[in-house]
Amino acid sequence: MGNRTVDTHIQIGNVTFHSPIMVASGTFGYGFEYQDVVDVSRLGAVITKSITREPRAGNRPPRIVETAAGMLNSIGLANIGLQRFVEEMLPRYENYPTRIIVNIAGSTPEEYLTVLEALAPYPQIAAFEMNYSCPNVKEGGICFGVDANLSFNLTQALRNITSKPLIIKLTPNITSPVEVALAVQEAGADAVSMINTLVGMAVDIRTWKPRLGNITGGLSGPAIKPIALAQIWQVYQEVSIPIIGMGGISSVNDAIEFFLVGASAVQIGTANFVHPPTAMEITSGLTRYMQEKGLASLQDIIGKLKVEA
Amino acid sequence: MPYYQLTCPIIRKTHLTSGTVSLWFRGPQIAHAARPGQFVMLRVRNEVHPLLRRAFSISRCNPEEEAFEIMVQAAGTGSRIILEHEEGEMLDVLGPLGSSFQEVEGIQTALLVGGGIGIAPLFFLAQTLEVDYHILFGGRSHSQLFALPEFEPQMRFCTEDGSLGQKGLVTDLLQKTLQEVSGKAAVFACGPNQMLAAVAGVAEKTGIPCQVSMEAPMACGVGVCMGCPVPDVKGGYRYVCKDGPVFPAEMIHFKQLVNG
């Protein structure tokens, strides 16, 4: 016990990450906004805001409402678009202190393919996370994440573009995520990340209006943690590629629950808004926990949930 | 401009009205770096509910004490919990955040127009002004309004019910005051969107520069969550936390803001 060194590295596709603690898309900007209060070198990776082919202004306000132990958002993938991302952000990533995973979103397969083709060659990008599951964007688009065939086809096409890790972000707004997870695995995805936000709603009883300009939004925060754990456990039993777990993690104890149900890495999302150093603190806490328990590597926790046969 | 995350003790708490308190925090880096118009994000308590931080304008700074002040009005669960804290208790503060009021060259008079608790950042601005100023403070009734001794000679009040000062809206008081001041003036306003729209309208009609400090629901305060858009006259949105909270009034599409 005590100061034994622990190995917290994880492998996703052909890339190694020094820590399994990452920060989730949409909650850490482009990776620079929190640098005054977060030492990003301590994080396994920063996942960028979703990038789309064209810039997006986002949905009409209000876009944020607090709910019981959580929040709803209907941002609508507001982002600077591919061109400005390439011009303004990529040069700044050349000396970035940790790995950058770019999250890509689109409303047609062509949009995903165009963005991935444009970004794949840049060495400063370690991996890609594909957002098949934004609940706040509808116009003319298809939510790929609920259809196993569409997910398979898109993933296969994306796979043909790059050998860098492809992480598919799954939607929880589905009866069972297993079928889609199996489909993207078969199509060559290196990992799945889950869960994205759950479709939710809040109403102002004074005005009788929805509290979000978009009427519905995505629920995140501690309120969704039990759902995330259950869905990850379901998927873990069926797929063999790594699962990157997220959904309401705000402490190291939360993170350990995710590892036990089968996550190989975790992302911190809404907690960044509440307490920006959360991911750093979980990184330290995880090492401490592993030392105390005498665990040499993450493989000693991942999926080790004890269930009666 | 850098910002900080500090655990700050409350060093002074006073009641401004029956539902509004002034909280002074010791927080050296924030007190030294803050500029008028900027805000802080306070964590309500170290639990998962209420989850999100709350935004407050910095209402005064005292560099000698390395202290800054916020004014908290009982509005919802979060603000009620915050204003129940007592001297000596510690709160987690992120700041100073956002843009600040900008100096306007060549003016003789600054007109600081506050609606309700929107008055808060205007006191900080008044602390730093080197020109004559008037603070015009409007609310529904006298129970919402208060004076601070150091600024009282410059303060003018108005209420919708006529219970204190001139009866009517703060824009009426602004128009009246504009007739009295000589030389060039500029307006600095903070309050509800409807009020800011009206004040911006008066400023535009009279050709006076106007800066507005705005509010919107926000989760992060640092330009990450994209939750606090206000419509830009040129199309698209500006973000209150990062582009603002202080904007030149002519940048904001007030008609779209107010009509949704």
Coordinates of C-alpha atoms in Angstrom, one line a residue:
Chain A
M1 CA 0.0 0.0 0.0
G2 CA 1.0 3.6 0.0
N3 CA 3.1 5.2 -2.7
R4 CA 3.1 2.4 -5.2
T5 CA 3.0 3.7 -8.7
V6 CA -0.2 3.1 -10.5
D7 CA -0.7 2.9 -14.2
T8 CA -3.6 5.1 -15.4
H9 CA -2.9 5.1 -19.1
I10 CA -5.5 3.8 -21.5
Q11 CA -5.4 2.9 -25.1
I12 CA -8.1 3.9 -27.6
G13 CA -7.4 2.7 -31.1
N14 CA -3.8 3.4 -31.9
V15 CA -3.4 6.3 -29.3
T16 CA -2.4 6.2 -25.7
F17 CA -3.8 8.6 -23.2
H18 CA -1.9 9.2 -19.9
S19 CA -5.0 9.5 -17.9
P20 CA -8.6 8.2 -18.4
I21 CA -10.1 11.5 -17.1
M22 CA -11.2 13.8 -20.0
V23 CA -13.5 16.8 -20.3
A24 CA -16.6 16.5 -22.4
S25 CA -17.6 18.3 -25.6
G26 CA -19.5 21.5 -25.0
T27 CA -18.3 21.9 -21.5
F28 CA -14.7 23.0 -22.0
G29 CA -14.9 25.3 -25.0
Y30 CA -12.0 24.9 -27.4
G31 CA -9.7 24.0 -24.5
F32 CA -8.4 27.5 -23.6
E33 CA -11.2 29.1 -21.7
Y34 CA -10.5 27.4 -18.4
Q35 CA -6.7 27.5 -18.5
D36 CA -6.6 30.3 -15.9
V37 CA -8.0 27.8 -13.3
V38 CA -7.3 24.3 -14.7
D39 CA -3.9 22.7 -15.5
V40 CA -5.0 20.9 -18.6
S41 CA -1.8 18.9 -18.8
R42 CA -3.3 16.8 -15.9
L43 CA -6.2 15.8 -18.1
G44 CA -6.2 12.7 -20.4
A45 CA -7.8 14.7 -23.2
V46 CA -9.9 17.7 -24.0
I47 CA -12.8 17.1 -26.3
T48 CA -13.7 20.2 -28.2
K49 CA -17.0 21.8 -28.7
S50 CA -18.8 20.1 -31.7
I51 CA -17.5 21.4 -35.0
T52 CA -19.9 21.6 -37.9
R53 CA -19.1 22.3 -41.6
E54 CA -20.7 25.7 -41.5
P55 CA -20.7 28.1 -38.5
R56 CA -23.8 27.8 -36.3
A57 CA -25.3 30.7 -34.4
G58 CA -27.3 28.2 -32.2
N59 CA -30.8 28.1 -30.9
R60 CA -33.0 31.0 -29.8
P61 CA -32.7 31.8 -26.0
P62 CA -33.3 31.0 -23.3
R63 CA -30.9 28.1 -23.7
I64 CA -30.1 27.1 -20.2
V65 CA -32.4 26.2 -17.3
E66 CA -31.4 24.7 -14.0
T67 CA -33.4 21.6 -12.8
A68 CA -33.2 19.3 -9.8
A69 CA -29.5 18.4 -9.5
G70 CA -29.1 19.1 -13.1
M71 CA -29.5 21.4 -16.0
L72 CA -31.2 21.5 -19.4
N73 CA -29.5 23.1 -22.4
S74 CA -30.7 23.8 -25.9
I75 CA -27.5 25.4 -27.3
G76 CA -28.0 24.0 -30.8
L77 CA -24.3 23.3 -31.5
A78 CA -23.3 26.9 -31.7
N79 CA -19.8 26.9 -33.0
I80 CA -17.3 28.7 -35.2
G81 CA -17.5 26.3 -38.1
L82 CA -14.8 24.2 -39.8
Q83 CA -13.0 27.0 -41.6
R84 CA -12.5 29.3 -38.6
F85 CA -11.6 26.2 -36.5
V86 CA -8.8 25.3 -38.9
E87 CA -7.5 28.9 -39.1
E88 CA -7.9 29.9 -35.5
M89 CA -7.7 26.9 -33.3
L90 CA -5.5 24.3 -35.0
P91 CA -2.3 26.5 -34.8
R92 CA -3.0 27.0 -31.1
Y93 CA -3.2 23.2 -30.6
E94 CA 0.4 22.7 -31.8
N95 CA 1.8 23.1 -28.4
Y96 CA -1.3 22.2 -26.4
P97 CA -0.4 20.5 -23.1
T98 CA -2.6 17.5 -23.6
R99 CA -4.4 15.5 -26.3
I100 CA -7.1 17.1 -28.3
I101 CA -10.1 15.1 -29.4
V102 CA -12.2 17.0 -31.9
N103 CA -16.0 16.4 -31.7
I104 CA -17.7 16.5 -35.1
A105 CA -21.4 17.0 -35.7
G106 CA -23.6 17.3 -38.8
S107 CA -27.1 16.9 -40.1
T108 CA -26.2 14.9 -43.1
P109 CA -23.5 12.1 -43.6
E110 CA -21.7 14.4 -46.1
E111 CA -21.2 17.1 -43.4
Y112 CA -19.5 14.6 -41.1
L113 CA -17.3 13.3 -43.9
T114 CA -16.3 16.7 -45.1
V115 CA -15.3 17.9 -41.7
L116 CA -13.4 14.7 -40.9
E117 CA -11.6 14.8 -44.3
A118 CA -10.5 18.3 -43.6
L119 CA -9.2 17.7 -40.1
A120 CA -7.9 14.1 -40.3
P121 CA -4.4 15.1 -41.6
Y122 CA -3.6 17.5 -38.7
P123 CA -1.1 15.8 -36.3
Q124 CA -2.2 18.0 -33.4
I125 CA -5.5 16.2 -33.3
A126 CA -5.3 12.9 -31.5
A127 CA -8.7 11.5 -32.2
F128 CA -12.2 12.2 -33.2
E129 CA -15.5 11.9 -31.4
M130 CA -18.6 11.7 -33.6
N131 CA -21.7 13.3 -32.2
Y132 CA -24.5 11.1 -33.6
S133 CA -26.8 12.2 -30.9
C134 CA -27.3 15.9 -30.3
P135 CA -30.9 16.2 -29.1
N136 CA -31.2 19.9 -30.0
V137 CA -30.7 20.0 -33.7
K138 CA -33.4 18.8 -36.0
E139 CA -33.8 21.0 -39.1
G140 CA -33.9 18.6 -41.9
G141 CA -31.4 16.3 -40.2
I142 CA -31.6 12.8 -39.1
C143 CA -30.6 11.6 -35.6
F144 CA -28.2 8.9 -36.8
G145 CA -27.8 7.7 -33.3
V146 CA -31.2 6.0 -33.1
D147 CA -30.8 3.9 -36.2
A148 CA -28.3 1.1 -36.3
N149 CA -28.1 0.9 -40.1
L150 CA -27.5 4.6 -40.6
S151 CA -24.9 4.5 -37.8
F152 CA -23.1 1.5 -39.4
N153 CA -23.0 3.2 -42.8
L154 CA -21.8 6.5 -41.6
T155 CA -19.2 5.0 -39.3
Q156 CA -17.9 2.8 -42.1
A157 CA -17.5 5.8 -44.4
L158 CA -15.7 7.8 -41.7
R159 CA -13.4 4.8 -41.0
N160 CA -12.3 4.9 -44.6
I161 CA -11.0 8.5 -44.1
T162 CA -8.7 8.1 -41.1
S163 CA -6.8 5.6 -39.0
K164 CA -7.0 7.9 -36.0
P165 CA -9.3 6.8 -33.2
L166 CA -12.9 7.2 -34.0
I167 CA -15.1 7.5 -31.0
I168 CA -18.9 7.4 -31.6
K169 CA -21.0 9.3 -29.1
L170 CA -24.2 7.4 -28.5
T171 CA -27.6 8.8 -27.7
P172 CA -29.4 7.6 -24.6
N173 CA -32.7 8.6 -26.1
I174 CA -33.4 5.1 -27.3
T175 CA -34.9 1.9 -25.9
S176 CA -31.5 0.2 -25.8
P177 CA -28.1 1.6 -26.9
V178 CA -26.7 -1.9 -27.5
E179 CA -27.8 -2.4 -31.1
V180 CA -26.2 0.9 -32.2
A181 CA -23.1 0.2 -30.2
L182 CA -22.7 -3.2 -31.9
A183 CA -23.3 -1.6 -35.3
V184 CA -20.6 1.0 -34.9
Q185 CA -18.2 -1.6 -33.5
E186 CA -18.7 -3.7 -36.5
A187 CA -18.2 -0.7 -38.8
G188 CA -14.8 -0.2 -37.3
A189 CA -15.3 2.4 -34.5
D190 CA -12.5 2.4 -31.9
A191 CA -14.7 3.3 -29.0
V192 CA -18.1 4.5 -28.0
S193 CA -18.8 7.4 -25.6
M194 CA -21.9 7.6 -23.6
I195 CA -24.2 9.0 -22.5
N196 CA -25.1 12.2 -24.3
T197 CA -27.8 14.4 -22.7
L198 CA -31.4 13.1 -22.2
V199 CA -34.3 14.9 -23.8
G200 CA -36.0 16.9 -21.2
M201 CA -38.2 19.9 -20.6
A202 CA -39.2 22.5 -18.0
V203 CA -42.2 24.7 -17.8
D204 CA -42.8 28.2 -16.3
I205 CA -46.2 28.0 -14.6
R206 CA -46.4 31.7 -14.3
T207 CA -46.3 32.3 -18.1
W208 CA -47.3 28.8 -19.2
K209 CA -44.4 28.8 -21.5
P210 CA -41.5 26.3 -21.9
R211 CA -38.4 27.5 -20.1
L212 CA -36.2 26.9 -23.1
G213 CA -36.6 28.8 -26.4
N214 CA -36.3 25.4 -28.2
I215 CA -39.0 23.9 -25.9
T216 CA -37.0 20.8 -25.2
G217 CA -33.4 20.4 -24.4
G218 CA -30.8 18.0 -23.1
L219 CA -30.6 17.1 -19.4
S220 CA -27.2 16.8 -17.8
G221 CA -25.6 16.8 -14.4
P222 CA -25.8 14.5 -11.3
A223 CA -29.5 13.8 -12.0
I224 CA -28.7 11.6 -15.0
K225 CA -25.9 9.5 -13.4
P226 CA -28.0 6.4 -12.6
I227 CA -29.2 6.3 -16.2
A228 CA -25.7 6.6 -17.6
L229 CA -24.4 3.8 -15.3
A230 CA -27.2 1.5 -16.4
Q231 CA -26.7 2.1 -20.1
I232 CA -23.0 1.7 -19.9
W233 CA -23.4 -1.6 -18.0
Q234 CA -25.8 -2.8 -20.7
V235 CA -23.4 -1.9 -23.5
Y236 CA -20.3 -3.2 -21.7
Q237 CA -21.7 -6.7 -21.6
E238 CA -22.2 -6.8 -25.3
V239 CA -19.4 -4.9 -27.0
S240 CA -15.6 -5.3 -26.8
I241 CA -14.4 -1.8 -27.8
P242 CA -13.7 0.6 -25.0
I243 CA -16.5 2.7 -23.6
I244 CA -15.8 6.3 -22.5
G245 CA -18.4 7.0 -19.8
M246 CA -20.0 10.2 -18.9
G247 CA -23.2 11.6 -17.3
G248 CA -23.3 13.5 -14.1
I249 CA -19.8 12.7 -12.8
S250 CA -18.7 15.2 -10.3
S251 CA -16.4 13.3 -7.9
V252 CA -13.8 10.5 -8.0
N253 CA -16.4 8.2 -6.3
D254 CA -18.7 8.9 -9.2
A255 CA -15.9 8.1 -11.7
I256 CA -15.1 4.8 -10.0
E257 CA -18.7 3.7 -10.3
F258 CA -18.3 4.3 -14.1
F259 CA -15.1 2.2 -14.3
L260 CA -16.8 -0.6 -12.3
V261 CA -19.7 -0.8 -14.8
G262 CA -17.3 -1.0 -17.7
A263 CA -16.1 2.4 -18.7
S264 CA -12.4 2.5 -19.8
A265 CA -12.3 6.3 -19.5
V266 CA -14.6 9.0 -18.3
Q267 CA -15.5 12.5 -19.4
I268 CA -16.4 15.3 -17.0
G269 CA -19.1 17.6 -18.4
T270 CA -21.5 19.8 -16.5
A271 CA -19.3 19.6 -13.4
N272 CA -16.8 21.8 -15.2
F273 CA -19.2 24.7 -15.1
V274 CA -19.8 24.2 -11.3
H275 CA -16.2 23.6 -10.3
P276 CA -13.7 23.9 -13.2
P277 CA -10.9 21.8 -11.5
T278 CA -13.2 18.8 -11.1
A279 CA -11.4 16.7 -13.7
M280 CA -8.0 17.5 -12.2
E281 CA -9.2 16.6 -8.8
I282 CA -10.7 13.3 -10.0
T283 CA -7.3 12.5 -11.7
S284 CA -5.5 12.9 -8.3
G285 CA -8.4 11.1 -6.5
L286 CA -8.3 8.1 -8.8
T287 CA -4.5 7.6 -8.3
R288 CA -5.0 7.8 -4.5
Y289 CA -7.9 5.3 -4.7
M290 CA -5.9 2.9 -6.8
Q291 CA -2.9 3.2 -4.4
E292 CA -5.1 2.6 -1.3
K293 CA -6.8 -0.4 -2.9
G294 CA -3.5 -1.8 -4.2
L295 CA -4.7 -1.7 -7.8
A296 CA -1.8 -1.6 -10.3
S297 CA -3.7 -0.7 -13.4
L298 CA -7.1 0.5 -14.6
Q299 CA -7.7 -3.0 -16.0
D300 CA -8.2 -4.0 -12.3
I301 CA -11.3 -1.9 -12.0
I302 CA -12.8 -1.7 -15.5
G303 CA -16.0 -3.7 -15.6
K304 CA -15.2 -5.4 -12.2
L305 CA -18.7 -4.9 -10.9
K306 CA -19.6 -7.8 -8.6
V307 CA -22.9 -9.3 -9.6
E308 CA -24.5 -12.6 -8.4
A309 CA -24.4 -15.2 -11.1
Chain B
M1 CA -7.6 39.3 -18.6
P2 CA -7.0 36.5 -16.1
Y3 CA -9.6 35.3 -13.7
Y4 CA -9.4 33.4 -10.5
Q5 CA -11.2 30.8 -8.4
L6 CA -10.9 31.8 -4.8
T7 CA -12.5 30.7 -1.5
C8 CA -13.5 34.0 -0.1
P9 CA -14.7 34.8 3.4
I10 CA -17.7 37.2 3.9
I11 CA -16.2 40.1 5.9
R12 CA -19.2 42.3 6.0
K13 CA -23.0 41.8 5.6
T14 CA -25.5 44.6 5.6
H15 CA -29.2 44.7 4.7
L16 CA -30.0 47.2 1.9
T17 CA -33.7 46.5 1.7
S18 CA -35.9 43.9 3.3
G19 CA -35.0 41.4 0.5
T20 CA -31.5 42.7 -0.5
V21 CA -28.2 42.3 1.2
S22 CA -24.7 43.6 0.6
L23 CA -22.0 41.0 0.9
W24 CA -18.3 42.1 1.1
F25 CA -15.8 39.3 0.4
R26 CA -12.0 39.3 1.0
G27 CA -10.5 38.1 -2.3
P28 CA -7.2 39.9 -3.1
Q29 CA -6.7 38.9 -6.7
I30 CA -10.3 39.6 -7.6
A31 CA -10.4 42.9 -5.7
H32 CA -7.3 44.1 -7.5
A33 CA -8.2 42.9 -11.0
A34 CA -11.9 43.8 -11.1
R35 CA -13.1 46.7 -13.3
P36 CA -16.6 48.3 -13.2
G37 CA -19.1 46.2 -15.0
Q38 CA -17.4 42.9 -14.4
F39 CA -19.1 40.1 -12.5
V40 CA -18.3 37.0 -10.4
M41 CA -19.9 33.5 -10.4
L42 CA -20.6 32.3 -6.9
R43 CA -21.1 28.6 -6.0
V44 CA -24.3 28.4 -4.0
R45 CA -23.0 25.6 -1.8
N46 CA -20.8 22.5 -2.2
E47 CA -23.6 20.2 -3.1
V48 CA -25.3 19.0 -6.3
H49 CA -28.4 21.1 -5.8
P50 CA -28.8 24.0 -6.6
L51 CA -26.2 22.9 -9.1
L52 CA -25.1 26.0 -11.0
R53 CA -23.1 29.0 -10.0
R54 CA -25.0 32.3 -9.8
A55 CA -23.7 35.5 -11.5
F56 CA -23.4 38.8 -9.6
S57 CA -22.1 42.1 -10.7
I58 CA -19.3 43.5 -8.6
S59 CA -20.9 46.5 -6.9
R60 CA -17.9 48.1 -5.2
C61 CA -14.2 47.3 -4.6
N62 CA -12.0 48.3 -1.7
P63 CA -8.4 47.6 -2.7
E64 CA -7.0 48.5 0.8
E65 CA -9.1 45.7 2.3
E66 CA -8.6 43.6 -0.7
A67 CA -12.3 43.2 -0.8
F68 CA -15.2 43.4 -3.3
E69 CA -18.9 43.6 -2.8
I70 CA -21.9 42.0 -4.4
M71 CA -25.6 42.8 -3.9
V72 CA -27.9 39.9 -3.6
Q73 CA -31.7 40.1 -4.0
A74 CA -33.9 37.2 -2.9
A75 CA -35.1 35.9 -6.2
G76 CA -34.9 32.1 -6.3
T77 CA -33.6 29.2 -4.3
G78 CA -29.9 30.0 -5.1
S79 CA -30.0 33.7 -4.2
R80 CA -31.9 32.9 -1.0
I81 CA -29.3 30.5 0.1
I82 CA -26.5 32.9 -0.7
L83 CA -28.0 35.8 1.2
E84 CA -28.5 33.7 4.3
H85 CA -24.7 33.3 4.7
E86 CA -23.2 35.2 7.6
E87 CA -19.9 37.0 8.2
G88 CA -17.0 34.6 8.4
E89 CA -18.5 32.0 6.1
M90 CA -16.6 31.1 2.9
L91 CA -17.9 31.0 -0.6
D92 CA -16.3 29.7 -3.8
V93 CA -16.0 32.6 -6.2
L94 CA -14.9 32.7 -9.9
G95 CA -13.9 36.1 -11.3
P96 CA -13.6 38.8 -12.3
L97 CA -15.4 37.9 -15.5
G98 CA -16.6 39.6 -18.6
S99 CA -16.2 43.1 -20.1
S100 CA -16.2 46.4 -18.3
F101 CA -17.7 49.9 -18.8
Q102 CA -15.5 51.9 -21.2
E103 CA -14.5 55.5 -20.6
V104 CA -16.2 57.9 -23.0
E105 CA -13.9 60.7 -24.1
G106 CA -14.9 64.3 -23.8
I107 CA -18.0 64.0 -21.7
Q108 CA -18.9 66.3 -18.8
T109 CA -21.6 64.2 -17.2
A110 CA -22.2 60.5 -16.8
L111 CA -25.7 59.3 -16.3
L112 CA -25.9 56.0 -14.5
V113 CA -29.3 54.4 -14.9
G114 CA -30.2 51.4 -12.8
G115 CA -33.4 49.4 -12.6
G116 CA -33.9 47.4 -9.4
I117 CA -30.9 45.3 -8.4
G118 CA -29.4 46.3 -11.8
I119 CA -28.1 49.3 -9.8
A120 CA -25.2 47.2 -8.4
P121 CA -22.5 47.6 -11.0
L122 CA -23.2 51.4 -11.3
F123 CA -21.9 52.0 -7.8
F124 CA -18.6 50.4 -8.8
L125 CA -18.6 52.6 -11.9
A126 CA -19.3 55.7 -9.8
Q127 CA -16.3 54.8 -7.6
T128 CA -14.0 55.2 -10.6
L129 CA -15.5 58.1 -12.5
E130 CA -13.5 61.3 -12.9
V131 CA -16.4 63.3 -14.3
D132 CA -19.7 64.5 -12.7
Y133 CA -22.4 61.9 -12.5
H134 CA -25.9 61.3 -11.5
I135 CA -27.2 57.9 -10.4
L136 CA -30.8 57.4 -11.5
F137 CA -32.4 54.5 -9.6
G138 CA -35.8 53.2 -10.5
G139 CA -38.0 50.5 -9.2
R140 CA -41.6 49.4 -8.7
S141 CA -41.9 50.9 -5.2
H142 CA -39.8 52.5 -2.4
S143 CA -39.3 49.0 -0.8
Q144 CA -36.9 48.1 -3.7
L145 CA -34.8 51.1 -3.5
F146 CA -31.9 52.1 -1.2
A147 CA -29.2 54.7 -1.0
L148 CA -25.5 54.3 -0.2
P149 CA -24.2 57.3 1.9
E150 CA -21.1 57.9 -0.3
F151 CA -23.2 58.3 -3.4
E152 CA -26.4 59.7 -1.9
P153 CA -25.9 63.4 -3.0
Q154 CA -25.7 62.2 -6.6
M155 CA -28.7 59.8 -6.4
R156 CA -32.1 60.4 -7.8
F157 CA -35.0 58.0 -7.4
C158 CA -38.2 57.1 -9.2
T159 CA -40.9 54.6 -8.6
E160 CA -43.7 53.2 -10.6
D161 CA -46.1 53.7 -7.7
G162 CA -44.8 57.1 -6.7
S163 CA -43.9 56.0 -3.2
L164 CA -40.4 57.5 -3.6
G165 CA -39.0 60.2 -5.8
Q166 CA -40.5 60.9 -9.2
K167 CA -43.5 58.8 -10.2
G168 CA -43.0 56.8 -13.4
L169 CA -40.3 54.9 -15.2
V170 CA -36.6 55.5 -15.0
T171 CA -36.6 56.6 -18.6
D172 CA -38.8 59.5 -17.6
L173 CA -36.3 60.5 -15.0
L174 CA -33.5 60.1 -17.5
Q175 CA -35.2 62.4 -20.0
K176 CA -35.8 65.0 -17.2
T177 CA -32.2 64.8 -16.1
L178 CA -30.9 65.1 -19.6
Q179 CA -32.7 68.5 -19.9
E180 CA -30.8 69.7 -16.8
V181 CA -27.3 68.7 -17.6
S182 CA -25.1 70.9 -19.8
G183 CA -22.3 69.7 -22.0
K184 CA -21.8 66.2 -23.4
A185 CA -23.2 63.3 -21.5
A186 CA -23.1 59.5 -21.8
V187 CA -25.4 56.9 -20.4
F188 CA -24.4 53.7 -18.5
A189 CA -27.4 51.5 -17.8
C190 CA -28.1 48.2 -16.1
G191 CA -31.5 46.6 -15.3
P192 CA -34.2 44.4 -16.9
N193 CA -34.1 44.0 -20.7
Q194 CA -37.3 46.1 -21.2
M195 CA -35.7 49.0 -19.3
L196 CA -32.4 48.7 -21.2
A197 CA -34.4 48.8 -24.5
A198 CA -36.2 51.9 -23.4
V199 CA -33.0 53.6 -22.1
A200 CA -31.2 52.7 -25.3
G201 CA -34.1 54.2 -27.3
V202 CA -33.8 57.5 -25.4
A203 CA -30.0 57.6 -25.9
E204 CA -30.3 56.9 -29.6
K205 CA -33.0 59.6 -30.0
T206 CA -30.9 62.2 -28.2
G207 CA -27.6 61.1 -29.8
I208 CA -25.9 60.2 -26.5
P209 CA -23.5 57.3 -26.3
C210 CA -24.9 54.5 -24.2
Q211 CA -23.4 51.4 -22.7
V212 CA -25.6 48.6 -21.2
S213 CA -24.8 45.9 -18.8
M214 CA -26.9 42.8 -19.5
E215 CA -28.1 39.7 -17.8
A216 CA -28.9 36.2 -19.1
P217 CA -29.2 32.7 -17.7
M218 CA -25.7 31.2 -17.8
A219 CA -24.0 28.0 -16.6
C220 CA -20.2 28.8 -16.9
G221 CA -19.6 32.5 -17.0
V222 CA -16.4 32.1 -19.1
G223 CA -17.6 31.6 -22.7
V224 CA -17.9 27.8 -22.7
C225 CA -21.5 26.8 -22.3
M226 CA -22.9 29.2 -25.0
G227 CA -26.0 29.5 -22.8
C228 CA -26.3 33.3 -22.6
P229 CA -26.9 34.7 -26.1
V230 CA -28.3 38.2 -26.8
P231 CA -29.2 39.1 -30.4
D232 CA -26.7 41.2 -32.3
V233 CA -28.1 43.9 -34.6
K234 CA -25.8 42.5 -37.3
G235 CA -27.4 39.0 -37.0
G236 CA -26.5 36.1 -34.8
Y237 CA -25.7 36.4 -31.2
R238 CA -23.3 38.0 -28.7
Y239 CA -22.6 36.2 -25.4
V240 CA -23.3 38.0 -22.1
C241 CA -20.5 36.3 -20.2
K242 CA -17.7 36.8 -22.6
D243 CA -18.6 39.5 -25.1
G244 CA -20.4 41.4 -22.3
P245 CA -21.9 41.9 -19.8
V246 CA -21.3 45.5 -20.9
F247 CA -22.1 46.2 -24.5
P248 CA -22.4 49.4 -26.6
A249 CA -26.2 49.8 -26.7
E250 CA -26.2 50.0 -30.5
M251 CA -24.7 46.5 -30.8
I252 CA -27.8 44.8 -29.3
H253 CA -31.0 44.0 -31.2
F254 CA -33.3 45.2 -28.5
K255 CA -36.5 44.6 -30.5
Q256 CA -35.7 41.0 -31.0
L257 CA -34.5 40.7 -27.4
V258 CA -37.7 42.0 -25.9
N259 CA -40.1 40.4 -28.3
G260 CA -38.4 37.0 -28.4

